[in-house]
mmCIF file with all atom_site columns, C-alpha atoms in Angstrom:
data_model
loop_
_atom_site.group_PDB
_atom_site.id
_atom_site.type_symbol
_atom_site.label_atom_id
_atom_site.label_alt_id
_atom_site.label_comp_id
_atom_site.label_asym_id
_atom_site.label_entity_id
_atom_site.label_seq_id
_atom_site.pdbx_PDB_ins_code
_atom_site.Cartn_x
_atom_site.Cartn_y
_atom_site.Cartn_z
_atom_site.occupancy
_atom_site.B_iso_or_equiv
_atom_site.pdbx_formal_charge
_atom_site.auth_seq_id
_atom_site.auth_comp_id
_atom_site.auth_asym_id
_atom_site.auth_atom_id
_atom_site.pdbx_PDB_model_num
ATOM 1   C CA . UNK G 1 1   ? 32.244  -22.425 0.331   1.00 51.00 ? 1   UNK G CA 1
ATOM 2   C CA . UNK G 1 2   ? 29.965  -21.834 -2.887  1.00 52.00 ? 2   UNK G CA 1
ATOM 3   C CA . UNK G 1 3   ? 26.799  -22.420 -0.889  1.00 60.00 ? 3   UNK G CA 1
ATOM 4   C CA . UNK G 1 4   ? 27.909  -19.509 1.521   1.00 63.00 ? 4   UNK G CA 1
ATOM 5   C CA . UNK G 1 5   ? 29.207  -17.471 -1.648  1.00 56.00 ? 5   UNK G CA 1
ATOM 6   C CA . UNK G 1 6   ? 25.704  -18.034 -2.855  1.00 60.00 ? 6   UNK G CA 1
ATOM 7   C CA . UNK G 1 7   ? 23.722  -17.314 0.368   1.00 65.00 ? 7   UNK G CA 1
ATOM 8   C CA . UNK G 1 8   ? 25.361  -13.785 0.288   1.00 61.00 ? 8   UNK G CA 1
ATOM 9   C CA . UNK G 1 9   ? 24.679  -12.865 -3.300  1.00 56.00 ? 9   UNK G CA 1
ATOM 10  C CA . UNK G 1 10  ? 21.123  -13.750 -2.822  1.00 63.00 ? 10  UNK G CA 1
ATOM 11  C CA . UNK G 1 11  ? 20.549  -11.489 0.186   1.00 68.00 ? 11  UNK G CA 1
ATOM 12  C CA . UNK G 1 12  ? 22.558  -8.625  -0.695  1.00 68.00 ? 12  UNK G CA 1
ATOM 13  C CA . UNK G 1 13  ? 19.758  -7.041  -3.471  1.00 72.00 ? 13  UNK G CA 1
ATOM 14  C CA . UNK G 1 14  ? 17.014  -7.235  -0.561  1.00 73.00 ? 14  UNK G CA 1
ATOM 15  C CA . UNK G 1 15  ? 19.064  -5.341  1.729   1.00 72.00 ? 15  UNK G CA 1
ATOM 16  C CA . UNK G 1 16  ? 19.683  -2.785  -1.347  1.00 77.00 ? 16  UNK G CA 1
ATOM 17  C CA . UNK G 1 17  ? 16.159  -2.485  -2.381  1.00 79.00 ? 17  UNK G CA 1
ATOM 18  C CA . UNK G 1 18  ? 14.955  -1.903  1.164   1.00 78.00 ? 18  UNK G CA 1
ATOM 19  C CA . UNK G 1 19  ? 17.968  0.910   1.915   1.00 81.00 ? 19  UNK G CA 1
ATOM 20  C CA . UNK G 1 20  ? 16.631  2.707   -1.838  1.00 86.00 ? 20  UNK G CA 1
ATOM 21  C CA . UNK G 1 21  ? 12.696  2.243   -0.469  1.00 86.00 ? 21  UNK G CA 1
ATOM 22  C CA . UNK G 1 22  ? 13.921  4.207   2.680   1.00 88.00 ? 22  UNK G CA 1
ATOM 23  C CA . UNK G 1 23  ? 15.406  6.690   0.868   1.00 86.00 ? 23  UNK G CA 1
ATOM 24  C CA . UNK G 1 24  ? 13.010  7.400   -1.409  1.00 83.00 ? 24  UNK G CA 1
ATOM 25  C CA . UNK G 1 25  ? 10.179  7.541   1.677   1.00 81.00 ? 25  UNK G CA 1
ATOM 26  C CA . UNK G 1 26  ? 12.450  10.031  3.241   1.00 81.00 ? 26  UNK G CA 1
ATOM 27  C CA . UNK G 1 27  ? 12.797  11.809  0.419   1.00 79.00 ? 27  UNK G CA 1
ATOM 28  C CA . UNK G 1 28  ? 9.314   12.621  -0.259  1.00 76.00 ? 28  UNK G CA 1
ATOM 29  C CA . UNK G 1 29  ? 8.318   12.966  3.471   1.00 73.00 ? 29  UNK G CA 1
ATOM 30  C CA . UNK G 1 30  ? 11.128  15.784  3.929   1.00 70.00 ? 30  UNK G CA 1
ATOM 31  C CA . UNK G 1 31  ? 9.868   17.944  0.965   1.00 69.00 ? 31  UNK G CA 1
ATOM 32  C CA . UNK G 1 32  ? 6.609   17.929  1.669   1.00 68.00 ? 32  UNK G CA 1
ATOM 33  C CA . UNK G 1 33  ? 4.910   21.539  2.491   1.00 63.00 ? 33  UNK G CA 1
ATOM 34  C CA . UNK G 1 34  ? 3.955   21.575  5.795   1.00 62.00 ? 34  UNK G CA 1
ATOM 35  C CA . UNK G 1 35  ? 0.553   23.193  4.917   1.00 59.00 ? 35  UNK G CA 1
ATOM 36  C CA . UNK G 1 36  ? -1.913  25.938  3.675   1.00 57.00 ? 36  UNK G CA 1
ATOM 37  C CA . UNK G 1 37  ? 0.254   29.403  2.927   1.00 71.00 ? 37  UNK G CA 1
ATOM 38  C CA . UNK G 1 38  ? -2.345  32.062  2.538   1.00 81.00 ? 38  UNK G CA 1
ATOM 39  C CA . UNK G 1 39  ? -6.486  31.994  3.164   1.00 82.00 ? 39  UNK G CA 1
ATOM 40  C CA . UNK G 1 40  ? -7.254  30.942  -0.195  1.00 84.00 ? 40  UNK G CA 1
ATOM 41  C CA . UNK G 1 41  ? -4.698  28.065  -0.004  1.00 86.00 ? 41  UNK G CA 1
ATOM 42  C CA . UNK G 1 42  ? -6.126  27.225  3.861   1.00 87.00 ? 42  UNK G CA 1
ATOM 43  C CA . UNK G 1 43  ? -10.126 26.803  2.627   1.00 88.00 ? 43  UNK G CA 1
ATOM 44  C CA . UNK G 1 44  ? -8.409  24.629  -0.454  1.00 88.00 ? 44  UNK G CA 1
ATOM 45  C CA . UNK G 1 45  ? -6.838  22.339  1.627   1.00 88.00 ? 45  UNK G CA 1
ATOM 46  C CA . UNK G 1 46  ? -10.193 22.256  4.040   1.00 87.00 ? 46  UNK G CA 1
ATOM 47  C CA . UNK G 1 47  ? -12.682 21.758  0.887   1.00 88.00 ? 47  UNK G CA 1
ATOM 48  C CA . UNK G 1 48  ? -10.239 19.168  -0.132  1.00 88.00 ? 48  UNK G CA 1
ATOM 49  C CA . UNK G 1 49  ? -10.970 17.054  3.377   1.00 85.00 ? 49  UNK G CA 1
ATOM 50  C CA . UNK G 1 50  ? -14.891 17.614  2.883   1.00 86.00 ? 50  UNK G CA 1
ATOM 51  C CA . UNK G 1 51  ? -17.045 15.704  0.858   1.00 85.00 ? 51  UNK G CA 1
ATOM 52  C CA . UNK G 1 52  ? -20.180 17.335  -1.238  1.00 85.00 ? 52  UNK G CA 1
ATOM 53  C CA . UNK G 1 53  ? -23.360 16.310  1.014   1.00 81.00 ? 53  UNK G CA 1
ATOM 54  C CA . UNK G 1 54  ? -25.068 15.428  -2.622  1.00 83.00 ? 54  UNK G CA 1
ATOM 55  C CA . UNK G 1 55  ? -22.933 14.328  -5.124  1.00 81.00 ? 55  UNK G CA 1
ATOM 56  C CA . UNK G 1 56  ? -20.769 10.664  -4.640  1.00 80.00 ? 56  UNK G CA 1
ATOM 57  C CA . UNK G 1 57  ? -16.959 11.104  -4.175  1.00 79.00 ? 57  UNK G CA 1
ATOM 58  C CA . UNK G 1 58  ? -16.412 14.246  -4.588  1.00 85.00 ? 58  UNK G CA 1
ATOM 59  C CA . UNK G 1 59  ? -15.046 16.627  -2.718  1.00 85.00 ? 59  UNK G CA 1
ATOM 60  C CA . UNK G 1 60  ? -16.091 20.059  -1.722  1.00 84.00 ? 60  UNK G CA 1
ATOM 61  C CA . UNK G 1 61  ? -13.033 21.874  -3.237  1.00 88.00 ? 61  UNK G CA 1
ATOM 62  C CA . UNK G 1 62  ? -14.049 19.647  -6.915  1.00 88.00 ? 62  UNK G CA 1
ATOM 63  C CA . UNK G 1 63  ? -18.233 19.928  -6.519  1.00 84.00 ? 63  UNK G CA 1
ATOM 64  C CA . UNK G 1 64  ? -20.289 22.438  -8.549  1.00 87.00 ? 64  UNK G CA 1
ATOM 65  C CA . UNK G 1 65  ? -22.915 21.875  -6.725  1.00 85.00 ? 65  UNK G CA 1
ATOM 66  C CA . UNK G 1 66  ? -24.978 24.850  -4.768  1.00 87.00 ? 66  UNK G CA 1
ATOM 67  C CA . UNK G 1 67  ? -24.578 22.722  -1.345  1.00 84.00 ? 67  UNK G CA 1
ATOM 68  C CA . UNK G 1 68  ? -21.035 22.419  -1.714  1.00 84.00 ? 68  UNK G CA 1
ATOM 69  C CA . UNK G 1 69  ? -20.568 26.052  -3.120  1.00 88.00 ? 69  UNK G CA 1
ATOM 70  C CA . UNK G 1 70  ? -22.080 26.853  0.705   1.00 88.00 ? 70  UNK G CA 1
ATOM 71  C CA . UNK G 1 71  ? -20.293 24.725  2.144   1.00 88.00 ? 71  UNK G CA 1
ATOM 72  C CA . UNK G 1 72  ? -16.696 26.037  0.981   1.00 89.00 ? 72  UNK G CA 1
ATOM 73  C CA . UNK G 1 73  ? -18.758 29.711  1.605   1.00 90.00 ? 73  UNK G CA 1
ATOM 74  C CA . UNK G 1 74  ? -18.907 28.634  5.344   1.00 88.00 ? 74  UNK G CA 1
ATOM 75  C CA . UNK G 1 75  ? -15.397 27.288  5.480   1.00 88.00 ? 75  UNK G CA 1
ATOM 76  C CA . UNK G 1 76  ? -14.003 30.797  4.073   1.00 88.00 ? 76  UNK G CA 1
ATOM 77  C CA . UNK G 1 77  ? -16.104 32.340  6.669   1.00 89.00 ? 77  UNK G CA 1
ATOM 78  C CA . UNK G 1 78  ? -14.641 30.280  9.348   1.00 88.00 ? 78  UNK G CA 1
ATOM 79  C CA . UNK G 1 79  ? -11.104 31.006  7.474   1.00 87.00 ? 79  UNK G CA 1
ATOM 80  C CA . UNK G 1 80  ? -11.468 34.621  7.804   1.00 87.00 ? 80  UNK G CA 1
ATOM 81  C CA . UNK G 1 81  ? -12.513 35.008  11.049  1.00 86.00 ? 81  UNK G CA 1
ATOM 82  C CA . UNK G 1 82  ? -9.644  33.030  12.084  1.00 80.00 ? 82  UNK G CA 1
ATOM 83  C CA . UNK G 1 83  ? -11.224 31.928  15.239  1.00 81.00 ? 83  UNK G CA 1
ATOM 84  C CA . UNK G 1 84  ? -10.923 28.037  14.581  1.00 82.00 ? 84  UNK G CA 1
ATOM 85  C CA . UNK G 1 85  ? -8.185  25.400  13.127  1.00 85.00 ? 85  UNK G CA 1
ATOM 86  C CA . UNK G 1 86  ? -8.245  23.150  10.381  1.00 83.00 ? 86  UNK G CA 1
ATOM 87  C CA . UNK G 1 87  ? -9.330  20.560  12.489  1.00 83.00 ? 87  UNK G CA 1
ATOM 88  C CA . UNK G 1 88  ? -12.000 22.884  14.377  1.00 88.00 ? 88  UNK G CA 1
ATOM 89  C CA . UNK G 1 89  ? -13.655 23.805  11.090  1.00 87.00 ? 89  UNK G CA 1
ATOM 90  C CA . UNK G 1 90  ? -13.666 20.288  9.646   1.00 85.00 ? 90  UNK G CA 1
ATOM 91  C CA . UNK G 1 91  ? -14.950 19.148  13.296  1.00 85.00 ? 91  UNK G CA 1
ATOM 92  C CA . UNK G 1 92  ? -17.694 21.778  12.833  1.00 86.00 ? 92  UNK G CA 1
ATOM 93  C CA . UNK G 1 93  ? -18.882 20.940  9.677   1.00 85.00 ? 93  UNK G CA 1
ATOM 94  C CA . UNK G 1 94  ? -18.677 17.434  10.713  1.00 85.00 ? 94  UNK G CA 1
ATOM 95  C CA . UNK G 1 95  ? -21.513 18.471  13.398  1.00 85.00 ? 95  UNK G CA 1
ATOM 96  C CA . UNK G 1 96  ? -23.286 20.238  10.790  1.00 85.00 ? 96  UNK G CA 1
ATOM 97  C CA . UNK G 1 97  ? -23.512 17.711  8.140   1.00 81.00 ? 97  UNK G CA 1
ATOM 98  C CA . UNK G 1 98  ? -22.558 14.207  10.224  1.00 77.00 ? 98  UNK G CA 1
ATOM 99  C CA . UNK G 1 99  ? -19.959 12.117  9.758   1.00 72.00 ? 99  UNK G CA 1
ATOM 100 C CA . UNK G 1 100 ? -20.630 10.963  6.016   1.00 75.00 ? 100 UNK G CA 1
ATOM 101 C CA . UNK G 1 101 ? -19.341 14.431  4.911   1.00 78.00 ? 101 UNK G CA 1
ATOM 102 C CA . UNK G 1 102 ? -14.986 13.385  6.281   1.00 78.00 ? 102 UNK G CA 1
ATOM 103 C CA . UNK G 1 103 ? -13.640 12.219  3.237   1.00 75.00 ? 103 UNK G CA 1
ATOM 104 C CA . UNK G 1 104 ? -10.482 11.082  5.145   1.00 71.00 ? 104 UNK G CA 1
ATOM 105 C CA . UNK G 1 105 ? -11.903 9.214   8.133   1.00 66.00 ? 105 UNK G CA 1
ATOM 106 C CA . UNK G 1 106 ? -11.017 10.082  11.985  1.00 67.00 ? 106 UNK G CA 1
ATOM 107 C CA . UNK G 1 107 ? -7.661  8.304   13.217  1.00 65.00 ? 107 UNK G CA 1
ATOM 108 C CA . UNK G 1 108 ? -9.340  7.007   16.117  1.00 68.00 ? 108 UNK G CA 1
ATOM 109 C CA . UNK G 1 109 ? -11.934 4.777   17.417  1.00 70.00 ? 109 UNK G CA 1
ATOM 110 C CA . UNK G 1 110 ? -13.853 2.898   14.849  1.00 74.00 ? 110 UNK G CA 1
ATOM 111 C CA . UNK G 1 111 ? -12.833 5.023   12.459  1.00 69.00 ? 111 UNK G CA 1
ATOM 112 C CA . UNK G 1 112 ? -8.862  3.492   13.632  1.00 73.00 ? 112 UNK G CA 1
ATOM 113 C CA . UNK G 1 113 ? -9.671  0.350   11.498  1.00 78.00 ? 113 UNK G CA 1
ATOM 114 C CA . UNK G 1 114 ? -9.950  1.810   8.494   1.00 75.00 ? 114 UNK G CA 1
ATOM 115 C CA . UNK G 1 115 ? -5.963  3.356   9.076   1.00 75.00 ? 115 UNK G CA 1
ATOM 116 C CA . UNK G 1 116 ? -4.589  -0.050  10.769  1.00 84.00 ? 116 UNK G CA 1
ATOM 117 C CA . UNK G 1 117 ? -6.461  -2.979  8.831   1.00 87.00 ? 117 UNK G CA 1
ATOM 118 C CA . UNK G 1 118 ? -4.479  -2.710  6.050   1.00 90.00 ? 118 UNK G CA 1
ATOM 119 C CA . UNK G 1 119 ? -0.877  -2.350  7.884   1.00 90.00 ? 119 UNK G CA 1
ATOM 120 C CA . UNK G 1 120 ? -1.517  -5.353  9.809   1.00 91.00 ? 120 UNK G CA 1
ATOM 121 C CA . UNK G 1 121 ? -3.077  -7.589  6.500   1.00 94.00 ? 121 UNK G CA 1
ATOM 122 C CA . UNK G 1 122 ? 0.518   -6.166  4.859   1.00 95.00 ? 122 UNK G CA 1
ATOM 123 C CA . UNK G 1 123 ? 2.130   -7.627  8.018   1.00 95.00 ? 123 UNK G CA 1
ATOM 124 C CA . UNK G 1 124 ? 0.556   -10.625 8.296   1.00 95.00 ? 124 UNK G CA 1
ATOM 125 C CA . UNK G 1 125 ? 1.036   -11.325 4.409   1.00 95.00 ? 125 UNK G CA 1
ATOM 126 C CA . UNK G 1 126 ? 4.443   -10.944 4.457   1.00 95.00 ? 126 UNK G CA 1
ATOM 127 C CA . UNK G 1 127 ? 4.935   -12.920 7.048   1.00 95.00 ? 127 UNK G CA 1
ATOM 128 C CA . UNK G 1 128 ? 3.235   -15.347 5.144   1.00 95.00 ? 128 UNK G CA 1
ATOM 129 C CA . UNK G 1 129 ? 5.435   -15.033 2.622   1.00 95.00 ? 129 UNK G CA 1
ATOM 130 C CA . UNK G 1 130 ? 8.672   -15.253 4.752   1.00 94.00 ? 130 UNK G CA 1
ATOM 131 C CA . UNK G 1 131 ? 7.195   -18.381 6.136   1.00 93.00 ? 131 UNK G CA 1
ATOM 132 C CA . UNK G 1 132 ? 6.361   -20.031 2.614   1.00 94.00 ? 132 UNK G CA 1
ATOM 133 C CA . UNK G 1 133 ? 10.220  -18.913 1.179   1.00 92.00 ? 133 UNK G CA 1
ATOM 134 C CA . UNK G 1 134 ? 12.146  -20.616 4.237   1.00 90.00 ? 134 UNK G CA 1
ATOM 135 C CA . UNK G 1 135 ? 9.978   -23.607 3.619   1.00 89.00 ? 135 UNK G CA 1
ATOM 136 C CA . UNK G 1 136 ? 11.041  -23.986 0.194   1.00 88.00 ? 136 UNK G CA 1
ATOM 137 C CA . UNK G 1 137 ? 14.696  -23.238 0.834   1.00 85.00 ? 137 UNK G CA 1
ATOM 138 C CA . UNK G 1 138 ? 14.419  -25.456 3.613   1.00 84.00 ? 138 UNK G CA 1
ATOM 139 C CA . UNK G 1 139 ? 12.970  -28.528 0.915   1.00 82.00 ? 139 UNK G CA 1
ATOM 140 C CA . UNK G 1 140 ? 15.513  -27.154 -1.655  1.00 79.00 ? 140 UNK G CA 1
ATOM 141 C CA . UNK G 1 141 ? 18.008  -28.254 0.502   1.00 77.00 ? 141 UNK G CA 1
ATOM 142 C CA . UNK G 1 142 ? 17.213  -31.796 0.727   1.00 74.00 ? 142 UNK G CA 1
ATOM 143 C CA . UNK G 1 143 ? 17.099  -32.455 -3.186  1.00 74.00 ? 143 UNK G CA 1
ATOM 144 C CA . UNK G 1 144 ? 20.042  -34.469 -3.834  1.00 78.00 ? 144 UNK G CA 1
ATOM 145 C CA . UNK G 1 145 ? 22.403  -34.706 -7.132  1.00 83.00 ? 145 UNK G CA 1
ATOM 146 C CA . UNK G 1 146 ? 20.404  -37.507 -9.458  1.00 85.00 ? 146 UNK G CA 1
ATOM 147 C CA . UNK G 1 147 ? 22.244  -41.044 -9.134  1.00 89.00 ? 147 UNK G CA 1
ATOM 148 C CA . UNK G 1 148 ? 23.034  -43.178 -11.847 1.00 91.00 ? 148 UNK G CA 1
ATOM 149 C CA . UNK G 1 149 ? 20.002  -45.344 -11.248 1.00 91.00 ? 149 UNK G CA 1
ATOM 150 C CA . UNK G 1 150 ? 17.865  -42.161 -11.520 1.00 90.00 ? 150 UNK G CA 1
ATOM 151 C CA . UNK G 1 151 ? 19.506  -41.227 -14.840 1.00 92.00 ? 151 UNK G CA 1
ATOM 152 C CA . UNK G 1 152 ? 18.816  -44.982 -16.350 1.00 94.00 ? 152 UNK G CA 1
ATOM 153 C CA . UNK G 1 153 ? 15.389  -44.516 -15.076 1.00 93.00 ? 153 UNK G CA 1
ATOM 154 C CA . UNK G 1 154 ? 14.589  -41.204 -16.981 1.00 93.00 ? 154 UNK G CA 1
ATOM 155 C CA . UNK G 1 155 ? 16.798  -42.569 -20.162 1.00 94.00 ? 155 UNK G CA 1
ATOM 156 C CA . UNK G 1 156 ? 14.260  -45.577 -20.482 1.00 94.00 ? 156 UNK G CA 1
ATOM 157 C CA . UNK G 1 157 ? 10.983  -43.794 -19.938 1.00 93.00 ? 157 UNK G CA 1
ATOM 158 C CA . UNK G 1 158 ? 12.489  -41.406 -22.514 1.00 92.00 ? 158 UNK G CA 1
ATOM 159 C CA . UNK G 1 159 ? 12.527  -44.176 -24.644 1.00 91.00 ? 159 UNK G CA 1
ATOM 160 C CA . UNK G 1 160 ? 9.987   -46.097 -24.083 1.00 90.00 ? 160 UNK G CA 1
ATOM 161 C CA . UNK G 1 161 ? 7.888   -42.415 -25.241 1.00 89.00 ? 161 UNK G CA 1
ATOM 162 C CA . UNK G 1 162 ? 9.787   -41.980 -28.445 1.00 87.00 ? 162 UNK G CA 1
ATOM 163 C CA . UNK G 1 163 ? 8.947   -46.103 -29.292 1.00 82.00 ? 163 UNK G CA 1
ATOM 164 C CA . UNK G 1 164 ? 5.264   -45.167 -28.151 1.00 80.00 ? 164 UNK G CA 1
ATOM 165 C CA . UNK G 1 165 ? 5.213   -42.308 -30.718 1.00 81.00 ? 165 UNK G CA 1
ATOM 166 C CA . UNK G 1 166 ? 6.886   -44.365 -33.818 1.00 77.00 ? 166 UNK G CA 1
ATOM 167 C CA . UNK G 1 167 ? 4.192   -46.827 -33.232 1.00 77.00 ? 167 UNK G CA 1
ATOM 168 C CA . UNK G 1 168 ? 1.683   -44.540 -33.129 1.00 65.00 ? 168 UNK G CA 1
ATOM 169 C CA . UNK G 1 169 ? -0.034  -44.640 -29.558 1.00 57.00 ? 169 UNK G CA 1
#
């Protein structure tokens, strides 16, 4: 009766953690914007996905430098002629420049690995973990109350260290 009492309490702030997790993934997912609003706001978001040919990790939309200044130059071009998508004009500066200018890497191919590696290393650790904590429960289980003979064994090796200490050894 107290073991299944105790079973219950344990599980029940997992369950509550996971629901608030949920929630707050939702949460944050349904107020995102759902993308550029204007020109200006459009060639933002695209400089944002672009990295400056010259300088290391920055974007585009953050670089000062003259290739980058072209570069976002281009993209408003592109922007205003309204010809292309988002993904067009990234694609065509992609071309342009090669593949070393995609700050956020393609979600396919190769390029797949980068998106799914960590998900499945996440996976596989926490089934790890799952694995390791059922184990221990599982060992936990089989540890018995102390008999009296264990008690009288402790009780004398506790002595035995306090006469070792009045003696001095």
């Amino acid at each position: 009766m107290a073991s299944d009492l105790n079973s219950r309490v344990k599980r029940w702030p997992g369950w509550v953690l996971l629901v608030l997790v949920i929630a707050g993934f939702l949460a944050v997912g349904a107020t995102r914007s759902s993308g550029p609003e204007s020109q200006d706001d459009r060639v933002d978001a695209i400089a944002r996905r672009v990295a400056c040919p010259i300088c290391d990790g920055e974007s585009v939309f953050e670089s000062q430098n003259n290739a980058s200044q072209a570069i976002r130059n281009q993209v408003q071009q592109l922007v205003a002629d309204n010809d292309l998508s988002d993904a067009e004009i990234v694609a065509f500066i992609e071309t342009r420049y090669g593949a070393q200018v995609l700050l956020v890497p393609k979600a396919s191919g190769f390029d797949a690995l980068v998106w799914v590696l960590p998900a499945v290393a996440f996976a596989c650790g926490a089934a790890a973990l799952v694995v390791v904590f059922r184990r221990w429960r599982r060992e936990a289980g089989d540890v018995r109350e102390p008999t009296d003979d264990d008690r009288a064994l402790v009780q004398a090796a506790l002595v035995a260290e306090i006469d070792d200490q009045d003696t001095g050894k």
